[in-house]
PDB file of C-alpha atoms and ligand atoms in Angstrom:
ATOM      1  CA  UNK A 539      -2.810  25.091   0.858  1.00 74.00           C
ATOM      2  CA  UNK A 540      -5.944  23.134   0.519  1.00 95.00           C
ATOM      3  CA  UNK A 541      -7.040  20.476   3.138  1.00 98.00           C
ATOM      4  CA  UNK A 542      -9.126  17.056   2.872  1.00 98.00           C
ATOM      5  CA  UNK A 543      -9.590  14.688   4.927  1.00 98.00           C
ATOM      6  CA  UNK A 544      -9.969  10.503   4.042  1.00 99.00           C
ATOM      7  CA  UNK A 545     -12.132   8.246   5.732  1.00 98.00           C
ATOM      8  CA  UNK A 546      -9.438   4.614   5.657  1.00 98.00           C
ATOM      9  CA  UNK A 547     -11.711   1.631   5.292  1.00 98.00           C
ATOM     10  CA  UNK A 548     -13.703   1.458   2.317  1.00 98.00           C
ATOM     11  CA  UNK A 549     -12.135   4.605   0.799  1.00 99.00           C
ATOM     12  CA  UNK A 550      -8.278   4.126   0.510  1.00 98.00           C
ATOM     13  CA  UNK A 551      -8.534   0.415   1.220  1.00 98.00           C
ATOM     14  CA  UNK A 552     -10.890  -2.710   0.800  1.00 98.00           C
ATOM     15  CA  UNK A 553     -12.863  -2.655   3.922  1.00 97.00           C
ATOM     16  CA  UNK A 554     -13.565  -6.504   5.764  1.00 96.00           C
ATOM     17  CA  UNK A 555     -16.984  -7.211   8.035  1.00 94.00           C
ATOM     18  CA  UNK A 556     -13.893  -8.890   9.730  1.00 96.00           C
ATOM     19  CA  UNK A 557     -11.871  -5.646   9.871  1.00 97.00           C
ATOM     20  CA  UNK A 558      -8.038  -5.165   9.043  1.00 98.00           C
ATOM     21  CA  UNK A 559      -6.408  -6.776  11.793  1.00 98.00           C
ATOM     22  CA  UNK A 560      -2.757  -6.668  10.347  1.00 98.00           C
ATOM     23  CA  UNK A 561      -0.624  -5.204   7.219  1.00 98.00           C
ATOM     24  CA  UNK A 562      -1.398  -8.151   5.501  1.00 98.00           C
ATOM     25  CA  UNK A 563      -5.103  -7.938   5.137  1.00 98.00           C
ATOM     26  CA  UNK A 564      -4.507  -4.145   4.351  1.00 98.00           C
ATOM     27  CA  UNK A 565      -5.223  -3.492   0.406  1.00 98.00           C
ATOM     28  CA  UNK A 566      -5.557  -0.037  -1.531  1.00 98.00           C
ATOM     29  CA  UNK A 567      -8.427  -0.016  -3.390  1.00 98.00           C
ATOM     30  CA  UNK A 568      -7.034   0.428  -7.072  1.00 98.00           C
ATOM     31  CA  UNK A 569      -6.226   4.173  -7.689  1.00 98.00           C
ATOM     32  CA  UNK A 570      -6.708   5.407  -4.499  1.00 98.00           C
ATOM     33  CA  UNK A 571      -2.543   5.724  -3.405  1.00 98.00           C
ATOM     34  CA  UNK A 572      -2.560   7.029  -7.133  1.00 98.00           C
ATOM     35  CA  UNK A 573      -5.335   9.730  -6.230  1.00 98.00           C
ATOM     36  CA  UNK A 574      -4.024  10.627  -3.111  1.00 98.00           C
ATOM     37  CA  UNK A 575      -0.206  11.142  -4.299  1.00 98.00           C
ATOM     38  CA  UNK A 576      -1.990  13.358  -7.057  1.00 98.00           C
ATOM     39  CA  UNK A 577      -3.414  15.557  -4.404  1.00 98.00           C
ATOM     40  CA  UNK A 578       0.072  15.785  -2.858  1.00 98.00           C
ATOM     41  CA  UNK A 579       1.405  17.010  -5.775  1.00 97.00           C
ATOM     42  CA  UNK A 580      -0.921  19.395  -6.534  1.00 97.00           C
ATOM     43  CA  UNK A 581      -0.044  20.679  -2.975  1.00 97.00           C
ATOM     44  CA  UNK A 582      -2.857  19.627  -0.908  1.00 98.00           C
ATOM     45  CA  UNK A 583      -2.555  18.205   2.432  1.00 98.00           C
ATOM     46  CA  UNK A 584      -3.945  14.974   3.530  1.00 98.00           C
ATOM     47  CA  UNK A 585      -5.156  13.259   6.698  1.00 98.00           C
ATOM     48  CA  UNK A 586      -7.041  10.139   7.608  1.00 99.00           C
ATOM     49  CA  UNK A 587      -9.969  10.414   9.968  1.00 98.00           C
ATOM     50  CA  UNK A 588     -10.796   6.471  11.081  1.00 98.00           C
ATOM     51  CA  UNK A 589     -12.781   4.328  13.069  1.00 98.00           C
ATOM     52  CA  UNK A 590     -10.983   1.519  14.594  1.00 98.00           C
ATOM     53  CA  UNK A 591     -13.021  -0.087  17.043  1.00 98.00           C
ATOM     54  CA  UNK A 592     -10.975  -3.346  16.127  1.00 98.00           C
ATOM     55  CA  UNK A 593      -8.918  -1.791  18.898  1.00 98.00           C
ATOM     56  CA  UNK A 594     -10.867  -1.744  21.758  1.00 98.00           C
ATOM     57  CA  UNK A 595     -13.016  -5.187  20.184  1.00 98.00           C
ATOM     58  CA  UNK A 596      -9.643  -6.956  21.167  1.00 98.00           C
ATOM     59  CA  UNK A 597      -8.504  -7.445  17.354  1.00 98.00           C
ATOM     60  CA  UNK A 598      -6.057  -6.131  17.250  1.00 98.00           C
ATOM     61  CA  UNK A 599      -3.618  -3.380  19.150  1.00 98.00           C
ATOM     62  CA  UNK A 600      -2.276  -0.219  19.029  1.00 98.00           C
ATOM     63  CA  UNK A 601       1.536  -1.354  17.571  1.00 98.00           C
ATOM     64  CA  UNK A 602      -0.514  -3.310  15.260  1.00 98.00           C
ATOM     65  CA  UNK A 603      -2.644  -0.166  14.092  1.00 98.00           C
ATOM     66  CA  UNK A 604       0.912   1.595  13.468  1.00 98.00           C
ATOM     67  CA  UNK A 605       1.974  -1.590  11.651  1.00 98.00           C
ATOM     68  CA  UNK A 606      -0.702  -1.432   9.540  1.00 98.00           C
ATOM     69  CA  UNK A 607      -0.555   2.492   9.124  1.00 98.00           C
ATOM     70  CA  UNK A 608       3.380   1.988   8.210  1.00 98.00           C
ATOM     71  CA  UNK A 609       2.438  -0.239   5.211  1.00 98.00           C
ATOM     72  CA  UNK A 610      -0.246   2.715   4.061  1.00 98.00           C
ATOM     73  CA  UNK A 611       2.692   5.223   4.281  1.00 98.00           C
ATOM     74  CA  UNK A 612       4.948   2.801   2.711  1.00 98.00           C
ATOM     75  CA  UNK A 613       2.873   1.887  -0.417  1.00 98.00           C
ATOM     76  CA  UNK A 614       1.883   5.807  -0.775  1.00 98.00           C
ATOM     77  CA  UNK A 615       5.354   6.705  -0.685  1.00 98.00           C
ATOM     78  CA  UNK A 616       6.223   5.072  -3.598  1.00 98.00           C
ATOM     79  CA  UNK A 617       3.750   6.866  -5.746  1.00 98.00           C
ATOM     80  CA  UNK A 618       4.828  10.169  -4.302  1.00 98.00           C
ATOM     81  CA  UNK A 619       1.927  10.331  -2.189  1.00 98.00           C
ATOM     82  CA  UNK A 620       2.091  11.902   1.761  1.00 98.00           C
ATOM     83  CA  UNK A 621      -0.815  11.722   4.937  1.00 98.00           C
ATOM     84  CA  UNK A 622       0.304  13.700   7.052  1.00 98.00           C
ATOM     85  CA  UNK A 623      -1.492  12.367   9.987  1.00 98.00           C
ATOM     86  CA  UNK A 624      -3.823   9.317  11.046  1.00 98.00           C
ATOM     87  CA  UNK A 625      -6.487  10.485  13.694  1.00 98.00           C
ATOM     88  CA  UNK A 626      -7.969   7.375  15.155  1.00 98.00           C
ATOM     89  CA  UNK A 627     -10.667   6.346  17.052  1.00 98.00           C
ATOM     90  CA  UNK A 628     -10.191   3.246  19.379  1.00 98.00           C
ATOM     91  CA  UNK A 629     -13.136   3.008  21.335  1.00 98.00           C
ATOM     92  CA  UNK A 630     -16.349   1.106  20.463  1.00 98.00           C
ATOM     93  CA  UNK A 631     -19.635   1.624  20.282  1.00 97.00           C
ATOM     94  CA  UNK A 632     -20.737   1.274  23.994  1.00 97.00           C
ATOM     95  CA  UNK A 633     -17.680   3.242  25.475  1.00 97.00           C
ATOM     96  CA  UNK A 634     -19.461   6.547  24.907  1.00 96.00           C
ATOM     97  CA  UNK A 635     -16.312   9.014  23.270  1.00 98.00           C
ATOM     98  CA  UNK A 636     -16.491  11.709  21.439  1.00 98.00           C
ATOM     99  CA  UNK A 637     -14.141  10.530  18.884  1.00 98.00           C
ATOM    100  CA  UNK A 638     -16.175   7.575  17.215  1.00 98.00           C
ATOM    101  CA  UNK A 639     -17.631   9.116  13.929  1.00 98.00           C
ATOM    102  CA  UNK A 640     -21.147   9.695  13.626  1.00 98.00           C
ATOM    103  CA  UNK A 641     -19.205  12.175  16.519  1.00 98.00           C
ATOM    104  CA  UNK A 642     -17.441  15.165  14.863  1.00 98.00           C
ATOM    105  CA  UNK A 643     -14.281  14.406  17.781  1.00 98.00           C
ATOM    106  CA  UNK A 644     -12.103  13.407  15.460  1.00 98.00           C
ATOM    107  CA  UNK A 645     -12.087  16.541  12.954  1.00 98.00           C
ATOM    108  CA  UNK A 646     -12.174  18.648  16.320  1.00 98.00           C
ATOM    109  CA  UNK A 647      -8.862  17.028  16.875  1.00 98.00           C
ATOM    110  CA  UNK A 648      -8.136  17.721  13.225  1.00 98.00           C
ATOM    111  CA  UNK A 649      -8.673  21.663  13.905  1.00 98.00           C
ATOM    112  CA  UNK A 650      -6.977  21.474  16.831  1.00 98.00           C
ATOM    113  CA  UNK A 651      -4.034  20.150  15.555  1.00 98.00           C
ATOM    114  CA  UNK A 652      -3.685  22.287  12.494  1.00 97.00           C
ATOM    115  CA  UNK A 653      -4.822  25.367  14.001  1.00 97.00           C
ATOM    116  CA  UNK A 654      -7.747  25.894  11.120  1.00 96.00           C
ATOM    117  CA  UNK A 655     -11.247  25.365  10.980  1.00 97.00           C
ATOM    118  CA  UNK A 656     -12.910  22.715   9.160  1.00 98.00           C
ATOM    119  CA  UNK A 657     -15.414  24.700   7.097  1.00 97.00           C
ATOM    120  CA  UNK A 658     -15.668  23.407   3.434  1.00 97.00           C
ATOM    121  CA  UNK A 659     -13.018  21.038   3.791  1.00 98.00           C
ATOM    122  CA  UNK A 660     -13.998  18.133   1.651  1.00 98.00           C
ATOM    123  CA  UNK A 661     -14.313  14.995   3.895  1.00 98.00           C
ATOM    124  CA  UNK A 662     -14.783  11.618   1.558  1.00 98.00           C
ATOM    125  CA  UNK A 663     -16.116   8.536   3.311  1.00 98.00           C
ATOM    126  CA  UNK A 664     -18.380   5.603   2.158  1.00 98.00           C
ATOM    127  CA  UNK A 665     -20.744   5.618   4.961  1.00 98.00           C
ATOM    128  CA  UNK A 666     -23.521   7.835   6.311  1.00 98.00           C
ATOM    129  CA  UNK A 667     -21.056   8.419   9.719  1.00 98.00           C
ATOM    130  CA  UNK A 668     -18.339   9.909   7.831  1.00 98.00           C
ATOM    131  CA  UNK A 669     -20.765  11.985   6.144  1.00 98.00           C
ATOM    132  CA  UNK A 670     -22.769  12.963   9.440  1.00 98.00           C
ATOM    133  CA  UNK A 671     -19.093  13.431  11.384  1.00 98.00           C
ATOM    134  CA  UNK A 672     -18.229  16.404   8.501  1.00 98.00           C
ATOM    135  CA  UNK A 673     -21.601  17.881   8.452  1.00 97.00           C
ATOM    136  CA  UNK A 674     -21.326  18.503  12.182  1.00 97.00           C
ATOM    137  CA  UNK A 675     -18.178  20.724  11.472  1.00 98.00           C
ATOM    138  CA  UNK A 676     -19.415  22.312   8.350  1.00 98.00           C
ATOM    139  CA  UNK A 677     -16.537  20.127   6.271  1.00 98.00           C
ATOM    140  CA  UNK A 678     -18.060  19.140   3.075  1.00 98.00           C
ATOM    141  CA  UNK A 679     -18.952  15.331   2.901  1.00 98.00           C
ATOM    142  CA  UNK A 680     -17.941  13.685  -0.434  1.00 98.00           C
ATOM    143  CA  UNK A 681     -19.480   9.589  -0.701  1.00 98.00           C
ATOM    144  CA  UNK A 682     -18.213   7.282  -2.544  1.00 98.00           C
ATOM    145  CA  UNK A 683     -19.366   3.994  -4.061  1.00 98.00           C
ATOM    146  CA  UNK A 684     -16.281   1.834  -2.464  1.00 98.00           C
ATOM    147  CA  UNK A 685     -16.293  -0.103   0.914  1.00 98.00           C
ATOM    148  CA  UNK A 686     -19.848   0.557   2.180  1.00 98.00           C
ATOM    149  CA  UNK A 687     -21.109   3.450  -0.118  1.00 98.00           C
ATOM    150  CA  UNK A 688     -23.049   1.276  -2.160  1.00 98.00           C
ATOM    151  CA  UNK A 689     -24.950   0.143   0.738  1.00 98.00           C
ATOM    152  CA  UNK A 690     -24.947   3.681   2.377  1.00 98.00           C
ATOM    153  CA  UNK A 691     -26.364   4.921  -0.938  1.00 98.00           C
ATOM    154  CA  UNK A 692     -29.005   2.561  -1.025  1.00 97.00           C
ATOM    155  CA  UNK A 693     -30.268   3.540   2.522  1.00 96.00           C
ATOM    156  CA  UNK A 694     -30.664   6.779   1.012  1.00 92.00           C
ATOM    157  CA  UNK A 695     -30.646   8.547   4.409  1.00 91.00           C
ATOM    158  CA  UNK A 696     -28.940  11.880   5.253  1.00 91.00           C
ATOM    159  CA  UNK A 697     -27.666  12.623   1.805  1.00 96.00           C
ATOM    160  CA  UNK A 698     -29.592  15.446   0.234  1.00 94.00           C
ATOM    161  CA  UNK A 699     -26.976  17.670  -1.326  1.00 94.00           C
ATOM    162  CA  UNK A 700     -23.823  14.897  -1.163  1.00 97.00           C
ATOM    163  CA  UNK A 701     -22.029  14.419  -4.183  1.00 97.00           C
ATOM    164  CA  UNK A 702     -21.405  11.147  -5.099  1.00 98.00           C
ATOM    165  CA  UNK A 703     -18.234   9.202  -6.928  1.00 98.00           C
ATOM    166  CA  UNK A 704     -17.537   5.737  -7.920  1.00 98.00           C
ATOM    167  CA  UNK A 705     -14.350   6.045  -5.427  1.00 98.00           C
ATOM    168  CA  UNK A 706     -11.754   7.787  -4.293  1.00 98.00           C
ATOM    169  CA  UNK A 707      -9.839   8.567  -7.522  1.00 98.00           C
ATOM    170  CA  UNK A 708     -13.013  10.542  -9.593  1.00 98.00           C
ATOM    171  CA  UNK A 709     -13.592  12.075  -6.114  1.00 98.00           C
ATOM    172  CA  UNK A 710      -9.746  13.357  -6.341  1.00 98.00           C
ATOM    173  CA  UNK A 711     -10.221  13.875 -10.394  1.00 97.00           C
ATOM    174  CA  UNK A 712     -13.274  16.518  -9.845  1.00 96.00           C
ATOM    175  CA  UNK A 713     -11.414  18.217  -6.952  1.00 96.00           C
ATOM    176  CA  UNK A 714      -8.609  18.459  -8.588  1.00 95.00           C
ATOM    177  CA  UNK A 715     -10.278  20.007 -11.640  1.00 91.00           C
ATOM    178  CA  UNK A 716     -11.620  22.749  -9.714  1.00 78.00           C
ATOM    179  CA  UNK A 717     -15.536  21.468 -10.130  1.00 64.00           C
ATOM    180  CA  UNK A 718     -16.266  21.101  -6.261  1.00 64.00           C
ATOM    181  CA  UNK A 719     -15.886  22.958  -3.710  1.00 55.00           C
TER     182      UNK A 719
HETATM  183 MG1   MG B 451     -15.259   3.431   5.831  1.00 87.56          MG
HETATM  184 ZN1   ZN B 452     -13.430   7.315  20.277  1.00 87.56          ZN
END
């Protein structure tokens, strides 16, 4: 069974300077619920790795965060679409974790949970971070142009060697048909 793992903001959903603070203000980006029940189906497994320093910011809280996470499962579920898990990282910039992505914490909690290493598991995010989080545990980084990638791309830093798609659904399409990876 093959693995990948989804950066949230800017890849499955429209990502806010003003961050989602409820279900409301939590919108798929158009074909991304539709890529990521086709990966389902074809028998991969899906989790989210996240940023949320909304959290400890004060936005919003952690019953919120599951609020806005039971929406995500909700709309995916009607496509036929499952993530299996939503690893999370709460903390902000100053509080010094391991979790917050450019840190690889997260996908170490990814390993440890599923008992399997990271190595060439595609990891598709739309800033240098998510890129810089899956290089660090030898997944393979996948950008795309949603959220922030367009701005990420024009920095042009740190991405010799990363493919790049116009979102999350030709990401899913090139997997799917064997291309990468
Ligand atoms: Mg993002
Ligand atoms: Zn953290």
């Amino acid at each position: 069974m093959r693995l990948i793992i989804l950066d949230r903001d800017g890849v499955i959903n429209v990502d806010s300077d003003d961050y989602i603070k409820s279900p409301d203000e939590f919108v798929p980006i158009p074909g991304s619920l539709e890529a990521i029940a086709k990966l389902t189906q074809a028998g991969w497994r899906v989790v989210v790795a996240t940023n949320q320093s909304g959290i400890a910011r004060g936005y919003y809280d952690l019953a919120m965060l599951q609020r806005i996470h039971d929406k995500l499962h909700r709309l995916l579920g009607a496509y036929g679409g499952e993530i299996e898990a939503i690893f999370f990282c709460p903390h902000g910039p100053d509080d010094g974790c391991d979790c917050r992505k450019p840190k690889p914490g997260l996908f170490h909690e990814i390993e440890a949970r599923l008992q399997m290493s990271l190595q060439g598991v595609p990891a598709v995010g739309d800033s240098l971070r998510d890129l810089q989080a899956a290089r660090a545990v030898g997944a393979k980084p996948l950008l795309v142009r949603t959220g922030k990638g367009e701005s990420t791309l024009a920095k042009g830093e740190g991405l010799e060697g990363i493919p790049v798609f116009a979102d999350l659904q030709a990401a899913v399409e090139e997997l799917l048909g064997g291309a990468l990876c």
